[in-house]
Coordinates of C-alpha atoms in Angstrom, one line a residue:
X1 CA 0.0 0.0 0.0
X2 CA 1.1 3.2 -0.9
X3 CA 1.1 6.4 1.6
X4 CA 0.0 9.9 0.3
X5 CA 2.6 12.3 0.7
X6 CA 4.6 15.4 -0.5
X7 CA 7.8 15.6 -1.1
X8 CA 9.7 18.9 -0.7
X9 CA 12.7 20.9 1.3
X10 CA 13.3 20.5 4.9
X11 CA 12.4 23.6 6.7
X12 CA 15.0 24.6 9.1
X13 CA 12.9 24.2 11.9
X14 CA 12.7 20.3 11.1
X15 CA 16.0 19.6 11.1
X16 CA 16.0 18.5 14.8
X17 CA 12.9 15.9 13.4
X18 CA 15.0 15.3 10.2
X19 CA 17.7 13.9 12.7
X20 CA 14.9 11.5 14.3
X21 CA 13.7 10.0 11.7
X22 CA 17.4 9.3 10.6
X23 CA 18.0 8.0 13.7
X24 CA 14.9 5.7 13.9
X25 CA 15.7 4.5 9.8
X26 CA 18.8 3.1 11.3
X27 CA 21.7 6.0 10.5
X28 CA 24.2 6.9 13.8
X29 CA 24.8 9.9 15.4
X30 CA 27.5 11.0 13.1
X31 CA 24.1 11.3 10.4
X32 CA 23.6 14.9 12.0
X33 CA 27.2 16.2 11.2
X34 CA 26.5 15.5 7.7
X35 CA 23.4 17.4 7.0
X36 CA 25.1 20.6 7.7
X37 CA 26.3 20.1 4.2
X38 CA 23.2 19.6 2.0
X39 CA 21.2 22.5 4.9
X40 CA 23.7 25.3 3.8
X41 CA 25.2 24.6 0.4
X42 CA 23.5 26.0 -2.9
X43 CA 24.7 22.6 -4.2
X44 CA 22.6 20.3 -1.6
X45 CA 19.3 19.8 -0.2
X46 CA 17.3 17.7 2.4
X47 CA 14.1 16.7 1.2
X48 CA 11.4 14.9 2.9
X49 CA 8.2 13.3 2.6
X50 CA 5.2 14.7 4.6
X51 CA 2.2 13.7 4.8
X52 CA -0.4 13.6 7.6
X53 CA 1.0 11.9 10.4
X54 CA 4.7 14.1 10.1
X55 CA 7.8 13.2 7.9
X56 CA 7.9 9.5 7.3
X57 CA 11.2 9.7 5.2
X58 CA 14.4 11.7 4.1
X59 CA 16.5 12.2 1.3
X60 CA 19.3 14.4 0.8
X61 CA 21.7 15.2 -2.3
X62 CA 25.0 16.8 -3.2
X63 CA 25.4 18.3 -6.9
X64 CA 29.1 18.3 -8.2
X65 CA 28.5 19.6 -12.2
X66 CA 27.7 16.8 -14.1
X67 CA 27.9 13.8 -11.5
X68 CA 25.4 14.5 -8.0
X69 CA 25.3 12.2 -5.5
X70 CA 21.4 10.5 -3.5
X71 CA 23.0 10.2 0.4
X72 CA 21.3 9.8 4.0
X73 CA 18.4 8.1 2.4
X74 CA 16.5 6.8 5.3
X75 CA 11.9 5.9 5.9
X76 CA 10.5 5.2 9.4
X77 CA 9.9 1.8 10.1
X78 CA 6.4 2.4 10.4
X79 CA 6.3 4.0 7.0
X80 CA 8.2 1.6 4.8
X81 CA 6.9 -0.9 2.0
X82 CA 4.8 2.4 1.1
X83 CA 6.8 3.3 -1.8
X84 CA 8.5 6.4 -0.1
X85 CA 12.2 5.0 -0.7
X86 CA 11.4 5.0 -4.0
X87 CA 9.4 8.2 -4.2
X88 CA 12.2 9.9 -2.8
X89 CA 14.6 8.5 -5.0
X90 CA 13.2 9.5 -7.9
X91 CA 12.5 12.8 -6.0
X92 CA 16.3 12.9 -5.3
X93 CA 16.8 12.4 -9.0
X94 CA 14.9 14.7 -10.6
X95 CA 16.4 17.2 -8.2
X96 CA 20.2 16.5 -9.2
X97 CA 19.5 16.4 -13.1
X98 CA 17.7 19.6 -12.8
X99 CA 21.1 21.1 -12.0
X100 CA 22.5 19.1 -14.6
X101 CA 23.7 16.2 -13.1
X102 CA 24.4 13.5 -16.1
X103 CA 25.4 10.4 -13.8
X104 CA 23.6 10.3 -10.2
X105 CA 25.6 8.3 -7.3
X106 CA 24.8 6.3 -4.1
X107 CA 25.9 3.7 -1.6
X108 CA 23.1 1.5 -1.3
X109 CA 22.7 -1.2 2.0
X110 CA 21.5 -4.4 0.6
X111 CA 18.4 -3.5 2.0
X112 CA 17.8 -0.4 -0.4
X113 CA 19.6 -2.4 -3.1
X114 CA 16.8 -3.8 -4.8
X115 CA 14.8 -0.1 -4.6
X116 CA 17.4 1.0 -6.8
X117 CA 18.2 -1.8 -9.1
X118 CA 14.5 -1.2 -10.1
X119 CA 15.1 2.3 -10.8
X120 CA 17.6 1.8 -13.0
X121 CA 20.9 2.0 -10.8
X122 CA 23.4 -0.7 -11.7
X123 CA 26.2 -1.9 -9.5
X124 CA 29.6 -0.7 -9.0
X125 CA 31.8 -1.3 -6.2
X126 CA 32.3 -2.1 -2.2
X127 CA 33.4 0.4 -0.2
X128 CA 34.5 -0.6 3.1
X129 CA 34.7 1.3 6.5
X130 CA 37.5 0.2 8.6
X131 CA 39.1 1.5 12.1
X132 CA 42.2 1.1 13.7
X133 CA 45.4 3.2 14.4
X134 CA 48.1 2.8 11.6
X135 CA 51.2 0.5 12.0
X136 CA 54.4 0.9 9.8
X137 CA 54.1 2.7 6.6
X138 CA 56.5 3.7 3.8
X139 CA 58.3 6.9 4.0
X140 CA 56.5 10.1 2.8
X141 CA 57.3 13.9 2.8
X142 CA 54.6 15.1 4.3
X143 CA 53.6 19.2 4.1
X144 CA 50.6 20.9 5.2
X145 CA 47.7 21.2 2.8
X146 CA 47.7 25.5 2.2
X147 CA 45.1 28.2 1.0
X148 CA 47.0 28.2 -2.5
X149 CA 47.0 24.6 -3.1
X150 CA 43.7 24.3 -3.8
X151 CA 43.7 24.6 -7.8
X152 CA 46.2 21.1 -7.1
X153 CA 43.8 19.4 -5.0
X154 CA 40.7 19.9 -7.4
X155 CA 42.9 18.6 -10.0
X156 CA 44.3 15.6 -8.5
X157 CA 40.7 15.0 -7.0
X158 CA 39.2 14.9 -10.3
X159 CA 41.8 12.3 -11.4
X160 CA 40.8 10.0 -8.6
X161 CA 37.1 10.8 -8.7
X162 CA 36.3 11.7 -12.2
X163 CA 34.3 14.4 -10.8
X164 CA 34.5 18.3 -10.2
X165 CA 33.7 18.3 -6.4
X166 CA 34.9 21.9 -6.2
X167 CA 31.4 22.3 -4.3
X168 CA 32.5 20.9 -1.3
X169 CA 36.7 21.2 -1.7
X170 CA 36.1 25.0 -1.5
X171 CA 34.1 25.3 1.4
X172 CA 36.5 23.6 3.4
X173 CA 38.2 26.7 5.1
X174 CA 42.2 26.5 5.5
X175 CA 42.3 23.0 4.8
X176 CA 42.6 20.7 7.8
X177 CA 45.5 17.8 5.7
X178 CA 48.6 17.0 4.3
X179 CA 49.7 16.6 1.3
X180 CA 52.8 15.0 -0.8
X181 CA 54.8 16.1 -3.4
X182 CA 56.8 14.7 -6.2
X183 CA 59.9 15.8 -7.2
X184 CA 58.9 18.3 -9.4
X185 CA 56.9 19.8 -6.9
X186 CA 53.4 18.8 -8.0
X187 CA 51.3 17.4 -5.6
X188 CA 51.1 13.6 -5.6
X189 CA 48.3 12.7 -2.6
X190 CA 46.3 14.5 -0.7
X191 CA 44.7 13.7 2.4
X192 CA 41.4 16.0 4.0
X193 CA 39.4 15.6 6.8
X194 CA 36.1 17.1 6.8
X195 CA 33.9 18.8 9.5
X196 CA 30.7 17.0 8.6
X197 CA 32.0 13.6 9.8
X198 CA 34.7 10.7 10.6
X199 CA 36.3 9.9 7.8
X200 CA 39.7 11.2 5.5
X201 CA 39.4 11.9 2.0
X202 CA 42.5 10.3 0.2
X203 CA 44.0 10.6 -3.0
X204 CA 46.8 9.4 -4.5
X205 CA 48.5 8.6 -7.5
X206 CA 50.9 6.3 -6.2
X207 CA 50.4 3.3 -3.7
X208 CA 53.4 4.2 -1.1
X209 CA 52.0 7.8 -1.3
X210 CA 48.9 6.6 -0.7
X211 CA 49.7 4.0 2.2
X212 CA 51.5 6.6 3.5
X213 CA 48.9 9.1 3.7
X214 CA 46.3 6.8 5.2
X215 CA 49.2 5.9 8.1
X216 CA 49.4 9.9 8.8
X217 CA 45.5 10.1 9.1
X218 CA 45.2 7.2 11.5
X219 CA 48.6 7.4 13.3
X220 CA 46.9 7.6 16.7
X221 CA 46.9 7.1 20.1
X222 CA 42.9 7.4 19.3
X223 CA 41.8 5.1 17.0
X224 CA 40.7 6.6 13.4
X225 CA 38.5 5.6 10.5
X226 CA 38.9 4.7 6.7
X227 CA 36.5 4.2 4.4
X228 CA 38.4 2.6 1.5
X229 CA 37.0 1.2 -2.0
X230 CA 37.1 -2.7 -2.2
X231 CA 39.0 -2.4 -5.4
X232 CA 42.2 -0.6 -3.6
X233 CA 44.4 -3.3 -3.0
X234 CA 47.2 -1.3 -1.6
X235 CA 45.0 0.0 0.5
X236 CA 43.2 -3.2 1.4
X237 CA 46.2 -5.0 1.9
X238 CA 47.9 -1.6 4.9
X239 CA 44.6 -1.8 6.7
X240 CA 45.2 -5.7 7.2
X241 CA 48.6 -5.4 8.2
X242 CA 47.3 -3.0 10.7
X243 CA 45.0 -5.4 12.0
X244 CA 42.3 -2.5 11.5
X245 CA 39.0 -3.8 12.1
X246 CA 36.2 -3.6 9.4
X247 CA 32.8 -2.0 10.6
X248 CA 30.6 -2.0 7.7
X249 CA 30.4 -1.7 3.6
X250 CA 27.6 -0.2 1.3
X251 CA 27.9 -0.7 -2.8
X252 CA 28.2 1.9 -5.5
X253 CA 25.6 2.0 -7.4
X254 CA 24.8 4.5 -10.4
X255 CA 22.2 6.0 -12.6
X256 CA 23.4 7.0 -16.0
X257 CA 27.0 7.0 -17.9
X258 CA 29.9 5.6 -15.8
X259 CA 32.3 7.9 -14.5
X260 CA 36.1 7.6 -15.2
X261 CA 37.1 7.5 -11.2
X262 CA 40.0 5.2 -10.1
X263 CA 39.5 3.8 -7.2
X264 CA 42.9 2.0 -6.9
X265 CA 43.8 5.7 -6.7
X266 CA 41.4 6.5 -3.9
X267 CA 42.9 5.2 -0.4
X268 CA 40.0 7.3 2.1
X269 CA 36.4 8.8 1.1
X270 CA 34.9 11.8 3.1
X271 CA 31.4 9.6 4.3
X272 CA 29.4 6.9 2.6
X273 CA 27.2 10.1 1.3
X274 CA 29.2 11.6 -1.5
X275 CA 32.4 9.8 -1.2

């Protein structure tokens, strides 16, 4: 049976209801970092649907020029087998190609899998979160990330991604990282941490570079978090070594052309939300 109900922009003011119903679709607390994103960029938005008992689900989207990414997708237990993933999918959709999105993303659970595969999304890739502190690593000239490197870092991250994620690069103030060099000076890795939640955005176009970025970001005493593609075996192969432990995965799915990202290049996504 389906449930009437509109689909349109959060309001400010249910944000702190946006959270809830998050919460009770099965997301942790770290969801509520992660909407300050899509709640203040031009290039986001949380939508949800509402009908006459409240919100009953929520959707929320980041638009990168012509890639966007479906993230936080989450319907109250109460409210699903209504058709409101999939209304809000398609809500989710429309919104992103309307700002010219070619190729829409996700990381889809295996429940929401199936929602997707029937909407047209095919499968991609794992991506794996892992925690742990780093072990041994190879060597790496480390610098910090500065104001003027960011024309470097959009262009490296568009190598790794295949995708102009300027959006959310920019608004990054004085960025919190390191980065490597080569011997000519160009940036070779890069590695970010975000406010909106736990995890390092790493790129890299060489494995050690890349090992050795992920071993900076979770050097410790505290323990820290990686979320690595499957498909990375450098990668793969450091966070064993380290013993790290795995905590969950989601799969890549996408909607439209395939996009020309490398993710043996890609040792550390931002969240499971736009990568």
């Amino acid at each position: 049976m389906r449930v009437a109900a509109a689909i349109r922009p959060a309001t400010d003011l249910e944000i702190p209801t946006v959270v809830e119903v998050l919460r009770r679709a099965g997301f942790g607390t770290q969801v509520a970092r992660l909407l300050d994103y899509p709640r203040l960029s031009p290039h986001g938005a949380i939508l949800v649907a509402a009908g006459p008992e409240g919100i009953g689900g929520v959707v929320c989207t980041a638009a990168f020029a012509t890639t966007g990414w479906i993230g936080a997708l989450g319907v109250l237990p109460e409210a699903r087998r209504r058709g409101l993933g999939a209304a809000l999918t398609e809500a989710a959709v429309a919104w992103l190609q309307a700002r010219d999105a070619r190729t829409v993303l996700l990381y889809a659970t295996e429940a929401g899998r199936p929602v997707y595969e029937r909407l047209g999304f095919v499968a991609e890739e794992r991506a794996i979160a892992w925690r742990g502190v780093a072990g041994a690593a190879p060597e790496a000239d480390l610098h910090p990330v500065r104001s003027e490197d960011r024309a470097h870092l959009r262009a490296l991250d568009a190598a790794v991604t295949g995708e102009r994620r300027d959006a959310v690069l920019d608004v990054i103030e004085a960025p919190a990282g390191v980065a490597v060099r080569d011997a000519g000076g160009r940036m070779a890795g890069w590695a970010i941490a975000s406010p909106w939640g736990a995890g390092t955005a790493i790129g890299a176009l060489d494995p050690d570079v890349g090992v050795a970025l992920m071993a900076a970001a979770t050097a410790g005493p505290a323990a820290g978090t990686l979320i690595v593609p499957d498909g990375n075996a450098a990668a793969t192969e450091a966070l064993r070594t380290w013993r790290f432990v795995r905590l969950n995965d989601a799969l890549r799915m996408r909607l439209g052309p395939a996009v020309a990202w490398r993710p043996d290049r890609q040792f550390g996504l931002f969240n499971l939300y736009w990568g």
